[in-house]
Amino acid sequence: MSLSSPFPVHRHDVLILGAGGAGLRAALEIGEAADVAVISKVFPTRSHTGAAQGGVAAAIGNVDEDSWEHHMFDTVKGGDYLGDQDAIEVLCREAPETVYELEHMGVPFSRLEDGRISQRAFGGHSAVRACHAADRTGHVILQTLYEHCLRKKVRFYQEFFVISLIKEDGRIQGLAAWDILKGGIHVFHAKAVLLATGGYGRTYKTTSNALANTGDGMAMAYEAGVPLEDMEFVQFHPTGIYKMGILITEAARGEGGILINRNGERFMERYAPSMKDIAPRDVVSRAIYTEIRNRMGIDGKDYVYLDLRHLGKKKILEKLPEIHSFVQTYLGIDAVREPVPVQPTCHYAMGGIPTDVNGRVVVDDKETLFPGLYAAGECACVSVHGANRLGCNSLLDILVFGKRAGEKIIEEIRGIGVSEPSDKTAQEVRLRVEDLLEGSGNETAVGIRERLQEMMMVRCSVFRNEKLLKEAESELKKLKLRYAAVQIMDHGRICNTDLLEALELGSLLSLAETIVAGALARTESRGSHFREDFPVRDDAGFLKHTLARKGPEGPLVSYKPVRITRYQPMERTY
Ligand SMILES: Cc1cc2nc3c(=O)[nH]c(=O)nc-3n(C[C@H](O)[C@H](O)[C@H](O)COP(=O)(O)OP(=O)(O)OC[C@H]3O[C@@H](n4cnc5c(N)ncnc54)[C@H](O)[C@@H]3O)c2cc1C
């Protein structure tokens, strides 16, 4: 506690915001080399990483012949040539070591008969490459990392909701957070802050993401003046449970499951003759919506079937036990005997906070650094996924770049003292919170959020065009005005989820603006961004990354080049 500040003040060398795989991997790397603390709004092991089912990609070649070069090529092509190839090379080269490191930490991978790590097929990967622990891979990775962090005595502040970064003298010097359990603003000072806050799937109505995935870290960076990169690239996963969006892992198709339409036809044979059901997600999601538009959904409705029946009970229960039980619980369906109704669900943010391969935040095309600020995991854009992420490459991304960010931070904080920023940011944050708690507006956060999520689903999801995007843009302006008049029902300070939801809505609105602005400006189709009015990829005009910077009237869009090292863009067919 500081004597001079009205707020409790905590000082650490390094603050990591987020306790998912990226944050914990970085914390573990820093370990005892510096005084590191992790802050999370949910209990660490409830972070969304724990929900990852399918696996983590690495060319260890236990089942197929494989190499990091093949992995790299698949990732470049899967991302429709928008990924930065120097970063993709790092990702794929370091993948095998990353998986062995997890194995040595004690992650209980599924095994082949001979005891080596089991691998299975995944969308867009040309070799069998997904290392997995049944269909609970993220769960076991997160638990293992957490245990190792505890052993290394990493300090955790759990159930603290971070509201703002503290930027003074051109450097990030800490952050201001709300204590969810007890109420009240706390101030944290540090030499370096790593954002590892995950994705923003909750911007959309149908999503596989956890309630907490509201993109707060991206929004905080945006507020602090960091331009967000490639935000228009939002991944829709082909197989969410109908109406609920809960994910059915791609591993279900990797293990041999197929998609069928109302006629029982395996329609992916028409859209991706060679890869079929395990083509990349953008391709499969568009195919499903095209079937639905052509009235080929089941009973003419807006879903198709995922059919696992031919896999047999033994394989389903052994390889996909969680999926089997989800479907049983949520739909009352036994996947051994019945096909499962599915529709695309918002799943992953390819874009985010721009960083170099060492997790340092960069703010322009000259790679100018933002002092004191780092980012890793889904909230960051390195960019290894380009315009469309391949399955199992995100767990890999959070581990590889979480670790690298940790290494870089240790190196860079040497010789820097923990500064004593003023209370200015904390005072502003307090005003904002008081305003929400005591305000007398006539709007509810839930009402605005539901409208936002529905609107984004209809106007800015898998198929986009200028008319829809313009409508989205003007509706967002109205929603922002309504947001200024939000009132919350619960005026208490303890466990006030109304307050948190209102704060999260602020993040969702800012991010939605950057998604729509990027999508409007990009008059081509690439990866997950499909413009009906510009259906072809335009390398001459748009082989470049979008940067959306906060301006007085909304996002200001500019571009920076893509780094191409090994593979020149080619036509992308599967
Ligand atoms: C259902 C599902 C299945 C998936 N399956 C796979 C898979 O099989 N393979 C694969 O490679 N990828 C998969 N993915 C993607 C992958 O799991 C995620 O991209 C990845 O785990 C994100 O990790 P992260 O560390 O960046 O963030 P997260 O794990 O989302 O963690 C974010 C952290 O930030 C904290 N936080 C956020 N905002 C605040 C705030 N304001 N204040 C304080 N704390 C905050 C949260 O508390 C949390 O601890 C899946 C994703 C989903 C949703």
XYZ file of C-alpha atoms and ligand atoms in Angstrom:
627
model
C 0.000 0.000 0.000
C 1.233 3.457 -0.818
C 0.852 6.107 1.842
C 0.442 8.932 -0.635
C -2.220 7.316 -2.832
C -5.904 6.957 -1.973
C -5.810 3.607 -3.780
C -4.123 0.371 -2.750
C -0.908 0.290 -4.834
C 0.937 -2.920 -5.779
C 4.410 -2.968 -7.298
C 5.921 -5.759 -9.391
C 8.632 -5.952 -12.022
C 6.269 -7.486 -14.542
C 2.479 -7.580 -14.769
C 0.788 -10.132 -16.960
C -2.807 -9.414 -17.756
C -4.533 -12.743 -18.429
C -4.129 -16.238 -17.010
C -4.818 -18.275 -20.150
C -2.122 -20.271 -21.912
C -0.287 -17.205 -23.229
C -0.150 -15.412 -19.875
C 0.833 -18.490 -17.878
C 3.493 -19.587 -20.359
C 5.057 -16.108 -20.182
C 4.823 -16.064 -16.365
C 6.533 -19.437 -16.207
C 9.355 -18.213 -18.417
C 9.907 -15.182 -16.228
C 9.522 -17.358 -13.132
C 12.105 -16.495 -10.568
C 14.140 -14.216 -12.847
C 11.918 -11.279 -11.852
C 8.996 -10.463 -9.604
C 6.036 -11.342 -11.819
C 2.308 -11.137 -11.094
C -0.615 -12.414 -13.154
C -3.965 -10.615 -13.015
C -7.153 -12.294 -14.207
C -10.835 -11.484 -14.084
C -11.705 -15.176 -13.821
C -10.050 -17.880 -11.729
C -6.911 -18.773 -13.762
C -7.935 -22.276 -14.777
C -11.308 -21.002 -15.991
C -9.595 -19.045 -18.790
C -10.809 -19.960 -22.257
C -7.646 -21.927 -23.077
C -9.129 -24.645 -20.856
C -11.958 -25.108 -23.361
C -9.638 -26.000 -26.267
C -10.507 -29.475 -27.377
C -8.801 -30.642 -30.538
C -5.051 -30.332 -30.095
C -1.815 -28.461 -30.641
C -0.080 -28.623 -34.026
C 3.569 -29.671 -34.397
C 5.444 -31.460 -37.169
C 6.811 -34.219 -34.942
C 5.966 -36.811 -37.585
C 4.735 -39.585 -35.293
C 2.017 -40.696 -37.711
C 2.877 -39.081 -41.070
C 6.114 -37.970 -42.597
C 6.261 -34.278 -41.784
C 8.526 -31.247 -41.511
C 8.313 -27.709 -40.173
C 8.491 -26.478 -43.769
C 5.289 -28.362 -44.628
C 3.644 -26.974 -41.509
C 4.785 -23.510 -42.522
C 3.494 -23.815 -46.067
C 0.083 -25.064 -44.860
C -0.135 -22.139 -42.421
C 0.820 -19.555 -45.060
C -1.696 -20.982 -47.535
C -4.366 -21.466 -44.844
C -4.029 -17.763 -43.956
C -4.543 -16.838 -47.632
C -1.013 -15.386 -47.804
C -1.712 -12.571 -45.324
C 0.454 -14.006 -42.503
C 3.958 -12.632 -41.906
C 6.191 -15.455 -43.049
C 9.138 -14.703 -40.745
C 6.774 -15.131 -37.771
C 5.181 -18.269 -39.232
C 8.645 -19.771 -39.621
C 9.325 -19.164 -35.926
C 5.970 -20.730 -35.009
C 6.479 -23.903 -37.020
C 10.198 -24.378 -36.302
C 9.644 -24.079 -32.556
C 6.527 -26.292 -32.510
C 8.135 -29.711 -31.895
C 10.236 -28.396 -28.999
C 7.130 -26.720 -27.564
C 5.211 -29.997 -27.519
C 8.115 -31.959 -25.990
C 8.431 -29.266 -23.349
C 4.765 -29.757 -22.446
C 5.315 -33.507 -22.353
C 8.187 -33.034 -19.914
C 6.083 -30.725 -17.763
C 3.631 -33.597 -17.404
C 0.861 -32.875 -19.918
C -0.889 -36.251 -20.347
C -0.996 -36.503 -24.148
C -2.917 -39.352 -25.769
C -0.501 -42.048 -26.956
C 0.039 -44.299 -29.963
C 0.332 -48.058 -29.388
C 4.114 -47.712 -29.133
C 3.886 -44.993 -26.477
C 4.738 -41.961 -28.605
C 2.441 -38.894 -28.658
C -0.708 -39.514 -30.698
C -1.504 -37.170 -33.588
C -4.611 -36.704 -35.698
C -5.748 -34.943 -38.859
C -6.961 -31.328 -38.725
C -8.427 -28.841 -41.179
C -6.032 -27.394 -43.752
C -3.023 -29.397 -42.509
C -1.570 -31.618 -45.237
C -0.091 -34.072 -42.702
C -1.447 -35.696 -39.510
C -0.131 -33.103 -37.077
C -2.445 -32.406 -34.110
C -0.996 -33.618 -30.785
C -3.851 -34.065 -28.347
C -5.102 -35.343 -25.001
C -8.395 -36.952 -26.102
C -10.608 -33.891 -26.739
C -9.517 -31.953 -23.643
C -6.130 -30.714 -24.807
C -6.498 -27.115 -23.603
C -7.753 -28.246 -20.217
C -4.699 -30.372 -19.452
C -2.268 -27.765 -20.807
C -3.790 -24.985 -18.699
C -3.864 -27.072 -15.521
C -0.243 -28.122 -16.022
C 0.975 -24.562 -16.662
C -0.922 -23.313 -13.605
C 0.647 -25.940 -11.355
C 4.111 -25.025 -12.608
C 3.416 -21.322 -12.013
C 2.386 -22.065 -8.430
C 5.565 -24.053 -7.957
C 7.574 -21.075 -9.212
C 5.702 -18.834 -6.782
C 4.177 -16.605 -9.453
C 1.875 -14.143 -7.688
C -1.795 -14.293 -8.778
C -4.398 -11.556 -8.426
C -7.475 -13.443 -9.449
C -10.880 -11.888 -9.923
C -9.454 -8.458 -10.540
C -10.965 -6.706 -13.538
C -8.425 -4.500 -15.291
C -10.019 -1.356 -16.700
C -7.144 0.733 -18.029
C -3.455 0.796 -18.785
C -1.448 3.556 -17.129
C 0.542 5.450 -19.733
C 2.850 8.238 -18.613
C 5.864 9.849 -20.247
C 5.180 7.812 -23.381
C 5.570 4.498 -21.559
C 3.177 1.933 -20.094
C 3.865 2.001 -16.367
C 1.115 -0.140 -14.921
C -2.643 -0.539 -14.816
C -5.787 0.195 -12.867
C -8.142 -2.599 -11.863
C -11.405 -3.204 -10.020
C -11.395 -5.760 -7.206
C -14.367 -7.919 -8.164
C -14.788 -9.680 -4.816
C -14.453 -6.704 -2.495
C -15.021 -3.694 -4.745
C -12.650 -0.747 -5.132
C -9.934 0.418 -7.510
C -6.394 -0.952 -7.156
C -3.324 0.445 -8.872
C -0.494 -1.740 -10.145
C 2.923 -0.360 -11.065
C 5.456 -2.273 -13.153
C 8.417 -2.040 -15.493
C 6.594 -4.034 -18.174
C 2.988 -5.060 -18.885
C 2.099 -8.075 -21.027
C -1.431 -8.232 -22.425
C -2.649 -11.836 -22.739
C -6.385 -11.222 -22.594
C -7.610 -13.579 -25.346
C -10.269 -13.052 -28.000
C -13.524 -11.124 -28.495
C -15.963 -13.834 -29.661
C -18.698 -12.249 -27.548
C -19.045 -9.478 -30.116
C -21.264 -11.965 -31.988
C -24.505 -13.631 -31.013
C -23.492 -17.175 -31.901
C -20.062 -17.974 -30.492
C -17.974 -20.808 -29.121
C -16.232 -18.376 -26.780
C -16.560 -18.073 -23.004
C -18.554 -15.211 -21.461
C -15.278 -13.538 -20.470
C -14.003 -13.294 -24.066
C -14.830 -9.641 -24.593
C -11.496 -8.431 -25.955
C -10.769 -6.049 -23.050
C -7.002 -6.048 -23.600
C -7.318 -5.154 -27.275
C -9.712 -2.345 -26.364
C -7.333 -1.020 -23.677
C -4.418 -0.983 -26.121
C -6.619 0.786 -28.693
C -7.563 3.422 -26.103
C -3.883 3.885 -25.280
C -3.142 4.711 -28.925
C -2.089 1.320 -30.354
C -3.607 0.653 -33.798
C -5.291 -2.762 -34.036
C -4.202 -5.023 -36.887
C -6.380 -7.034 -39.302
C -9.485 -6.839 -37.144
C -11.834 -7.637 -40.054
C -10.590 -11.227 -40.033
C -12.992 -13.046 -37.710
C -13.064 -16.824 -37.830
C -16.354 -18.692 -37.895
C -15.888 -22.328 -36.964
C -18.076 -24.593 -39.115
C -19.425 -26.801 -36.351
C -21.116 -25.050 -33.457
C -24.037 -26.881 -31.841
C -27.199 -25.585 -33.554
C -28.616 -22.464 -31.862
C -26.093 -22.612 -28.992
C -22.773 -22.085 -30.737
C -21.002 -24.456 -28.337
C -18.057 -25.928 -30.185
C -17.791 -29.391 -31.653
C -14.077 -29.719 -32.312
C -12.780 -30.091 -35.845
C -11.193 -33.288 -34.521
C -14.656 -34.831 -35.008
C -14.036 -34.432 -38.752
C -10.304 -35.122 -38.344
C -11.296 -38.520 -36.950
C -13.543 -39.154 -39.977
C -16.864 -37.354 -39.260
C -18.609 -35.844 -42.310
C -21.044 -33.004 -43.009
C -24.298 -33.814 -44.786
C -27.212 -31.735 -46.135
C -30.952 -32.457 -46.209
C -30.469 -35.029 -48.986
C -27.839 -36.882 -46.983
C -25.232 -35.642 -49.476
C -21.606 -35.195 -48.357
C -21.591 -31.705 -49.862
C -17.955 -30.806 -49.066
C -16.940 -33.061 -51.978
C -18.240 -30.311 -54.256
C -16.529 -27.387 -52.488
C -13.113 -28.889 -51.655
C -12.646 -32.034 -53.779
C -9.332 -33.029 -52.272
C -9.562 -32.080 -48.573
C -13.365 -32.321 -48.354
C -14.615 -32.052 -44.751
C -11.240 -31.065 -43.390
C -10.660 -28.100 -45.651
C -9.855 -24.902 -43.717
C -12.606 -23.330 -41.638
C -13.350 -20.336 -43.855
C -13.965 -22.691 -46.791
C -16.209 -25.081 -44.824
C -18.215 -22.306 -43.105
C -18.950 -20.639 -46.445
C -19.958 -24.014 -47.891
C -22.414 -24.635 -45.032
C -24.009 -21.196 -45.444
C -24.204 -21.684 -49.212
C -26.053 -24.981 -48.674
C -28.395 -23.260 -46.221
C -29.061 -20.397 -48.676
C -29.857 -22.955 -51.369
C -32.443 -24.508 -49.044
C -30.287 -27.567 -48.548
C -30.186 -27.179 -44.752
C -31.916 -29.902 -42.770
C -35.689 -29.506 -43.337
C -34.813 -26.290 -45.215
C -33.663 -24.716 -41.907
C -30.380 -22.948 -41.064
C -28.305 -25.964 -40.043
C -26.681 -29.106 -41.483
C -25.726 -32.419 -39.901
C -22.367 -33.573 -38.615
C -22.459 -37.335 -38.976
C -20.200 -39.442 -36.758
C -22.237 -42.647 -36.772
C -19.932 -44.576 -39.086
C -16.987 -44.068 -36.677
C -18.519 -46.539 -34.249
C -19.025 -46.361 -30.503
C -15.508 -47.381 -29.474
C -13.749 -44.678 -31.473
C -16.254 -41.972 -30.502
C -15.938 -42.717 -26.788
C -12.165 -43.030 -26.912
C -11.260 -40.085 -29.163
C -14.181 -37.707 -28.657
C -15.567 -38.384 -25.168
C -16.256 -34.710 -24.346
C -18.078 -34.163 -27.633
C -20.178 -37.224 -27.045
C -21.162 -35.992 -23.617
C -21.763 -32.328 -24.702
C -24.141 -33.437 -27.408
C -25.900 -35.740 -24.969
C -26.202 -32.984 -22.353
C -27.212 -30.066 -24.559
C -29.255 -31.779 -27.263
C -30.190 -35.117 -25.729
C -28.602 -36.755 -28.788
C -26.444 -39.881 -28.787
C -23.842 -39.139 -31.488
C -23.206 -42.868 -31.867
C -26.722 -43.296 -33.258
C -27.855 -39.896 -34.516
C -26.348 -37.090 -36.620
C -25.672 -33.793 -34.812
C -27.248 -30.480 -35.962
C -24.533 -27.842 -36.485
C -24.079 -24.307 -37.833
C -21.052 -21.962 -38.014
C -20.134 -20.178 -34.771
C -17.868 -17.178 -34.123
C -14.662 -18.678 -32.848
C -11.408 -16.810 -33.186
C -9.840 -13.381 -33.733
C -7.052 -13.484 -36.309
C -6.364 -9.787 -35.738
C -5.371 -7.918 -32.609
C -2.540 -5.959 -31.031
C 0.402 -5.826 -33.464
C 3.641 -7.303 -32.105
C 7.039 -8.436 -33.307
C 8.138 -12.075 -32.853
C 9.257 -11.264 -29.305
C 5.887 -10.002 -28.100
C 6.827 -6.320 -28.237
C 3.936 -4.102 -29.309
C 4.652 -2.205 -32.536
C 2.582 0.750 -33.664
C 3.313 1.344 -37.348
C 4.859 0.004 -40.536
C 8.327 0.963 -39.311
C 8.000 -1.403 -36.361
C 8.200 1.460 -33.871
C 7.937 -0.006 -30.377
C 5.443 1.035 -27.713
C 7.676 1.211 -24.617
C 6.720 -1.029 -21.717
C 3.912 -2.839 -23.546
C 3.924 -6.459 -24.751
C 1.178 -8.761 -26.025
C 0.839 -12.493 -26.682
C -1.860 -15.045 -27.456
C -5.189 -14.462 -29.129
C -5.265 -10.748 -28.259
C -2.034 -10.252 -30.232
C -1.447 -10.243 -33.985
C 2.089 -11.428 -34.760
C 0.711 -12.235 -37.520
C 0.942 -15.997 -37.902
C -2.656 -16.753 -38.877
C -3.064 -14.200 -41.640
C -6.628 -14.088 -42.937
C -7.675 -17.482 -41.529
C -6.205 -19.594 -38.715
C -5.675 -23.325 -39.110
C -6.994 -25.521 -36.303
C -4.474 -26.337 -33.530
C -2.255 -23.405 -34.464
C -3.604 -21.191 -31.676
C -2.532 -23.326 -28.731
C 0.814 -23.439 -30.479
C 0.841 -19.658 -30.977
C 0.063 -18.869 -27.318
C 2.822 -21.209 -26.093
C 5.535 -20.203 -28.566
C 4.948 -16.466 -28.355
C 4.025 -16.469 -24.656
C 7.423 -17.970 -23.956
C 9.267 -15.617 -26.303
C 7.553 -12.586 -24.773
C 8.632 -13.777 -21.309
C 12.245 -14.136 -22.466
C 12.264 -10.683 -24.043
C 10.732 -9.022 -21.008
C 13.425 -10.416 -18.691
C 16.060 -9.031 -21.025
C 14.470 -5.618 -21.421
C 13.583 -4.791 -17.817
C 17.189 -5.081 -16.659
C 18.311 -1.697 -15.448
C 14.800 -0.180 -15.396
C 13.295 0.869 -12.063
C 9.608 0.524 -11.150
C 8.289 4.020 -11.725
C 5.817 5.954 -9.632
C 3.173 7.170 -12.033
C 0.645 9.706 -10.811
C -2.904 8.803 -9.761
C -4.381 10.453 -12.831
C -5.485 7.264 -14.620
C -6.805 5.687 -11.426
C -8.835 8.819 -10.703
C -10.310 8.724 -14.210
C -11.148 5.057 -13.825
C -12.795 5.763 -10.478
C -14.934 8.462 -12.035
C -15.990 6.126 -14.794
C -16.960 3.390 -12.340
C -18.794 5.832 -10.051
C -20.605 7.185 -13.050
C -21.813 3.699 -13.971
C -22.721 2.836 -10.377
C -24.551 6.052 -9.597
C -25.634 7.179 -13.082
C -29.237 7.845 -13.952
C -29.349 6.818 -17.638
C -32.218 4.829 -19.080
C -30.366 2.164 -21.063
C -29.354 -1.320 -19.953
C -26.054 -2.931 -20.933
C -27.846 -6.189 -21.739
C -30.199 -4.491 -24.195
C -27.373 -2.798 -26.073
C -25.188 -5.898 -26.042
C -27.895 -8.144 -27.452
C -28.583 -5.677 -30.244
C -24.842 -5.421 -30.996
C -24.383 -9.191 -31.089
C -27.390 -9.747 -33.351
C -26.419 -6.890 -35.627
C -22.823 -8.132 -36.052
C -24.113 -11.645 -36.754
C -26.385 -10.431 -39.555
C -24.257 -7.641 -41.045
C -20.631 -8.589 -40.493
C -20.178 -12.366 -40.242
C -19.349 -14.937 -42.950
C -20.822 -13.096 -45.978
C -20.381 -9.312 -46.135
C -21.173 -6.532 -48.598
C -21.063 -2.764 -48.679
C -24.744 -2.261 -47.916
C -24.668 -4.494 -44.828
C -21.407 -2.997 -43.579
C -22.650 0.586 -43.997
C -25.749 -0.342 -42.017
C -23.504 -1.871 -39.355
C -21.445 1.307 -39.224
C -24.416 3.587 -38.684
C -26.020 1.242 -36.177
C -22.782 1.152 -34.177
C -22.854 4.933 -33.912
C -26.358 4.730 -32.454
C -25.375 1.970 -30.043
C -22.475 4.057 -28.803
C -24.812 6.947 -28.070
C -27.088 4.581 -26.182
C -24.072 3.241 -24.282
C -23.390 6.734 -22.958
C -26.737 6.488 -21.139
C -26.240 3.066 -19.551
C -27.528 2.573 -16.076
C -26.851 -0.504 -14.014
C -29.346 -2.033 -11.628
C -26.946 -3.272 -8.976
C -25.447 -0.343 -7.057
C -23.402 -2.542 -4.723
C -19.652 -2.999 -4.846
C -19.296 -6.668 -4.051
C -19.342 -9.120 -6.971
C -21.194 -6.626 -9.113
C -21.531 -8.482 -12.411
C -23.755 -5.704 -13.812
C -20.818 -3.343 -13.532
C -18.436 -5.785 -15.218
C -20.866 -6.395 -18.075
C -21.247 -2.675 -18.643
C -17.466 -2.245 -18.768
C -17.081 -5.215 -21.112
C -19.720 -3.777 -23.409
C -17.498 -0.713 -23.857
C -14.738 -3.009 -25.164
C -17.094 -4.883 -27.489
C -18.387 -1.648 -29.030
C -14.890 -0.284 -29.719
C -13.745 -3.559 -31.256
C -16.891 -3.936 -33.385
C -16.103 -0.511 -34.882
C -12.611 -1.635 -35.885
C -13.948 -4.888 -37.376
C -16.538 -3.060 -39.475
C -14.119 -0.297 -40.543
C -11.522 -2.836 -41.710
C -14.178 -4.905 -43.495
C -15.613 -1.890 -45.324
C -12.226 -0.686 -46.479
C -11.057 -4.104 -47.700
C -12.795 -4.405 -51.048
C -11.593 -7.940 -51.806
C -12.180 -11.448 -50.433
C -9.402 -13.160 -48.520
C -9.589 -15.993 -45.976
C -12.391 -15.402 -43.490
C -13.244 -11.974 -44.971
C -15.651 -12.603 -47.847
C -17.188 -9.666 -49.708
C -20.078 -10.712 -51.961
C -19.524 -7.512 -53.933
C -15.768 -8.220 -54.315
C -15.565 -12.018 -54.349
C -11.974 -12.306 -55.605
C -8.659 -11.919 -53.769
C -6.858 -8.783 -54.934
C -3.132 -9.099 -54.254
C -2.276 -5.938 -56.168
C -4.585 -3.866 -53.981
C -4.790 -5.695 -50.664
C -1.841 -7.947 -49.923
C -1.309 -5.788 -46.846
C -2.261 -5.623 -43.179
C -4.974 -3.271 -41.976
C -4.227 -0.958 -39.054
C -7.220 0.663 -37.305
C -6.205 3.540 -35.056
C -8.587 5.363 -32.742
C -9.617 8.721 -34.198
C -11.982 11.409 -32.905
C -14.916 10.154 -35.002
C -14.089 6.454 -35.079
C -11.303 4.197 -36.392
C -8.779 5.583 -38.900
C -7.682 2.871 -41.329
C -4.175 2.584 -42.778
C -2.055 -0.340 -44.006
C 1.345 -1.952 -43.641
C 3.101 -4.505 -45.839
C 3.009 -8.288 -45.371
C 6.404 -9.937 -44.846
C 6.910 -12.612 -47.498
C 10.060 -14.728 -47.234
C 9.592 -18.184 -48.750
C 6.221 -18.619 -50.422
C 4.867 -16.275 -53.077
C 1.053 -16.006 -53.180
C -0.650 -18.632 -55.337
C -4.240 -19.562 -56.008
C -5.678 -21.218 -52.909
C -7.539 -24.448 -53.678
C -8.246 -27.512 -51.540
C -14.180 -23.864 -27.501
C -12.812 -23.578 -28.045
C -12.012 -24.624 -28.472
C -10.730 -24.368 -28.982
N -9.954 -25.419 -29.385
C -8.695 -25.178 -29.820
C -7.833 -26.264 -30.155
O -8.187 -27.436 -30.048
N -6.591 -25.972 -30.595
C -6.137 -24.693 -30.726
O -4.992 -24.500 -31.119
N -6.936 -23.654 -30.390
C -8.199 -23.868 -29.934
N -8.988 -22.807 -29.595
C -8.420 -21.451 -29.577
C -7.522 -21.289 -28.361
O -7.992 -22.073 -27.310
C -7.478 -19.827 -27.892
O -7.199 -18.986 -28.973
C -6.377 -19.648 -26.844
O -6.509 -20.610 -25.827
C -6.384 -18.246 -26.252
O -5.467 -18.216 -25.179
P -5.043 -16.855 -24.494
O -4.059 -17.202 -23.441
O -4.651 -15.893 -25.529
O -6.398 -16.296 -23.836
P -7.492 -16.954 -22.853
O -7.214 -18.362 -22.548
O -8.816 -16.597 -23.432
O -7.285 -16.133 -21.506
C -7.606 -14.767 -21.384
C -7.293 -14.309 -19.975
O -7.416 -12.895 -19.899
C -8.082 -12.533 -18.714
N -8.730 -11.231 -18.922
C -9.359 -10.783 -20.037
N -9.811 -9.526 -19.836
C -9.458 -9.173 -18.586
C -9.631 -8.012 -17.788
N -10.284 -6.940 -18.237
N -9.144 -8.001 -16.527
C -8.496 -9.073 -16.032
N -8.303 -10.213 -16.741
C -8.769 -10.251 -18.004
C -9.064 -13.663 -18.480
O -9.445 -13.708 -17.124
C -8.206 -14.867 -18.896
O -7.426 -15.285 -17.827
C -10.267 -23.041 -29.078
C -11.060 -21.990 -28.647
C -12.336 -22.258 -28.166
C -13.188 -21.083 -27.765
